[in-house]
Amino acid sequence: MTREQDDRGVPLHETMGKVLDVAVIFGIWMSLSMAVGAGFIIDVIAGGHRGHGAVSVLRIQGLVLTASFVSTSSMFGLLALRRYREMLVATSSALVLNVALGLVLIPSLGARGGAIADVATETVMAVGLTVALIRALPRHVITVVTIPPVLLAAAIAAAVWLLPVGAVVSVVLATIIYFGVLLIMGTIPDEVISAAQRLRAARGLL
């Protein structure tokens, strides 16, 4: 394996493109599920409706999941390329930015301000790490083709909010719709589908 290829001999920019595709798909799904199921999650944690005010905070905080999936994927790519300096600069800058935004936003917005600071920080770090990864790759090319169809699938799935059903049912329906749309559009990478089929087969043998 060289820095231009993974351990299967596949060009690294192609591998990282697929990794980022998967990160976007599952990151947005997690954020969507958090937004739809926030009320139920808070009820379980807080016990009843006493923590109702935290629902909006959790929905904002849920956006961090998408950015975290992307930033973690890009960080693994930089780690494979031994670009430790870029990783150190990105994480250190994110820490400083998060503290600064917290000092500005929390006094006026409270918990929502803290959530916004986290989302902004993680988003900036995800963008920075991804840009650093693209620049570090020999061909400077990463194609992430999932973003438009994933956003469309998420928008369609979010329509469950209009249904008069509970939060748990809404999350299940949103998940089915989201991945169903992605399957119909052929957006999910073949490797993910194959892994899911192998997992299903393995469970069938137990």
JSON list of N, CA and C in Angstrom, two decimals, residues 4 16 20 24 35 43 62 73 75 84 102 114 118 132 148 151 157 161 165 183 191 202:
[
{"chain": "A", "resi": 4, "resn": "GLU", "atom": "N", "xyz": [-0.97, 6.70, -2.11]},
{"chain": "A", "resi": 4, "resn": "GLU", "atom": "CA", "xyz": [-1.93, 6.96, -3.16]},
{"chain": "A", "resi": 4, "resn": "GLU", "atom": "C", "xyz": [-2.99, 5.87, -3.24]},
{"chain": "A", "resi": 16, "resn": "MET", "atom": "N", "xyz": [-11.69, 7.46, -0.21]},
{"chain": "A", "resi": 16, "resn": "MET", "atom": "CA", "xyz": [-12.14, 8.54, 0.68]},
{"chain": "A", "resi": 16, "resn": "MET", "atom": "C", "xyz": [-13.44, 9.16, 0.18]},
{"chain": "A", "resi": 20, "resn": "LEU", "atom": "N", "xyz": [-16.64, 9.38, 2.61]},
{"chain": "A", "resi": 20, "resn": "LEU", "atom": "CA", "xyz": [-17.37, 10.61, 2.87]},
{"chain": "A", "resi": 20, "resn": "LEU", "atom": "C", "xyz": [-18.82, 10.51, 2.43]},
{"chain": "A", "resi": 24, "resn": "VAL", "atom": "N", "xyz": [-21.85, 11.23, 5.02]},
{"chain": "A", "resi": 24, "resn": "VAL", "atom": "CA", "xyz": [-22.96, 12.16, 4.75]},
{"chain": "A", "resi": 24, "resn": "VAL", "atom": "C", "xyz": [-24.30, 11.45, 4.91]},
{"chain": "A", "resi": 35, "resn": "ALA", "atom": "N", "xyz": [-33.73, 15.06, 15.36]},
{"chain": "A", "resi": 35, "resn": "ALA", "atom": "CA", "xyz": [-34.70, 16.14, 15.26]},
{"chain": "A", "resi": 35, "resn": "ALA", "atom": "C", "xyz": [-36.12, 15.61, 15.43]},
{"chain": "A", "resi": 43, "resn": "ASP", "atom": "N", "xyz": [-38.20, 13.44, 27.01]},
{"chain": "A", "resi": 43, "resn": "ASP", "atom": "CA", "xyz": [-39.16, 12.88, 27.97]},
{"chain": "A", "resi": 43, "resn": "ASP", "atom": "C", "xyz": [-38.54, 11.73, 28.75]},
{"chain": "A", "resi": 62, "resn": "GLY", "atom": "N", "xyz": [-28.43, 18.24, 17.39]},
{"chain": "A", "resi": 62, "resn": "GLY", "atom": "CA", "xyz": [-28.43, 17.09, 16.50]},
{"chain": "A", "resi": 62, "resn": "GLY", "atom": "C", "xyz": [-27.68, 17.33, 15.20]},
{"chain": "A", "resi": 73, "resn": "SER", "atom": "N", "xyz": [-14.43, 11.23, 9.43]},
{"chain": "A", "resi": 73, "resn": "SER", "atom": "CA", "xyz": [-14.00, 10.54, 8.21]},
{"chain": "A", "resi": 73, "resn": "SER", "atom": "C", "xyz": [-12.79, 11.22, 7.59]},
{"chain": "A", "resi": 75, "resn": "MET", "atom": "N", "xyz": [-10.67, 13.07, 9.14]},
{"chain": "A", "resi": 75, "resn": "MET", "atom": "CA", "xyz": [-9.54, 12.92, 10.05]},
{"chain": "A", "resi": 75, "resn": "MET", "atom": "C", "xyz": [-8.86, 11.57, 9.86]},
{"chain": "A", "resi": 84, "resn": "TYR", "atom": "N", "xyz": [-0.39, 14.83, 10.37]},
{"chain": "A", "resi": 84, "resn": "TYR", "atom": "CA", "xyz": [-0.70, 15.12, 11.77]},
{"chain": "A", "resi": 84, "resn": "TYR", "atom": "C", "xyz": [-0.80, 16.61, 12.04]},
{"chain": "A", "resi": 102, "resn": "GLY", "atom": "N", "xyz": [-18.94, 30.27, 22.50]},
{"chain": "A", "resi": 102, "resn": "GLY", "atom": "CA", "xyz": [-19.67, 30.05, 23.74]},
{"chain": "A", "resi": 102, "resn": "GLY", "atom": "C", "xyz": [-19.74, 31.31, 24.59]},
{"chain": "A", "resi": 114, "resn": "GLY", "atom": "N", "xyz": [-25.19, 27.70, 23.36]},
{"chain": "A", "resi": 114, "resn": "GLY", "atom": "CA", "xyz": [-24.17, 26.67, 23.45]},
{"chain": "A", "resi": 114, "resn": "GLY", "atom": "C", "xyz": [-24.29, 25.65, 22.33]},
{"chain": "A", "resi": 118, "resn": "ASP", "atom": "N", "xyz": [-21.62, 24.83, 19.31]},
{"chain": "A", "resi": 118, "resn": "ASP", "atom": "CA", "xyz": [-21.12, 23.49, 19.00]},
{"chain": "A", "resi": 118, "resn": "ASP", "atom": "C", "xyz": [-21.30, 23.16, 17.52]},
{"chain": "A", "resi": 132, "resn": "ALA", "atom": "N", "xyz": [-8.41, 20.11, 3.89]},
{"chain": "A", "resi": 132, "resn": "ALA", "atom": "CA", "xyz": [-7.03, 19.67, 4.11]},
{"chain": "A", "resi": 132, "resn": "ALA", "atom": "C", "xyz": [-6.79, 18.29, 3.50]},
{"chain": "A", "resi": 148, "resn": "PRO", "atom": "N", "xyz": [-26.78, 16.02, -2.98]},
{"chain": "A", "resi": 148, "resn": "PRO", "atom": "CA", "xyz": [-28.12, 16.39, -3.47]},
{"chain": "A", "resi": 148, "resn": "PRO", "atom": "C", "xyz": [-29.19, 15.34, -3.20]},
{"chain": "A", "resi": 151, "resn": "LEU", "atom": "N", "xyz": [-30.01, 15.13, 0.61]},
{"chain": "A", "resi": 151, "resn": "LEU", "atom": "CA", "xyz": [-30.82, 16.26, 1.08]},
{"chain": "A", "resi": 151, "resn": "LEU", "atom": "C", "xyz": [-32.27, 16.11, 0.63]},
{"chain": "A", "resi": 157, "resn": "ALA", "atom": "N", "xyz": [-38.35, 12.65, 3.96]},
{"chain": "A", "resi": 157, "resn": "ALA", "atom": "CA", "xyz": [-38.55, 11.93, 5.22]},
{"chain": "A", "resi": 157, "resn": "ALA", "atom": "C", "xyz": [-39.03, 12.85, 6.33]},
{"chain": "A", "resi": 161, "resn": "TRP", "atom": "N", "xyz": [-43.22, 14.72, 10.17]},
{"chain": "A", "resi": 161, "resn": "TRP", "atom": "CA", "xyz": [-43.63, 15.66, 11.22]},
{"chain": "A", "resi": 161, "resn": "TRP", "atom": "C", "xyz": [-45.10, 16.06, 11.07]},
{"chain": "A", "resi": 165, "resn": "VAL", "atom": "N", "xyz": [-48.67, 11.07, 14.63]},
{"chain": "A", "resi": 165, "resn": "VAL", "atom": "CA", "xyz": [-48.16, 9.84, 15.26]},
{"chain": "A", "resi": 165, "resn": "VAL", "atom": "C", "xyz": [-47.12, 10.24, 16.29]},
{"chain": "A", "resi": 183, "resn": "LEU", "atom": "N", "xyz": [-32.29, 4.21, -1.75]},
{"chain": "A", "resi": 183, "resn": "LEU", "atom": "CA", "xyz": [-32.17, 2.95, -2.50]},
{"chain": "A", "resi": 183, "resn": "LEU", "atom": "C", "xyz": [-32.76, 3.09, -3.90]},
{"chain": "A", "resi": 191, "resn": "GLU", "atom": "N", "xyz": [-20.89, -1.15, -1.42]},
{"chain": "A", "resi": 191, "resn": "GLU", "atom": "CA", "xyz": [-20.20, -1.77, -0.28]},
{"chain": "A", "resi": 191, "resn": "GLU", "atom": "C", "xyz": [-21.09, -1.80, 0.96]},
{"chain": "A", "resi": 202, "resn": "ALA", "atom": "N", "xyz": [-25.58, -13.44, 8.33]},
{"chain": "A", "resi": 202, "resn": "ALA", "atom": "CA", "xyz": [-24.93, -13.94, 9.55]},
{"chain": "A", "resi": 202, "resn": "ALA", "atom": "C", "xyz": [-25.94, -14.09, 10.68]}
]
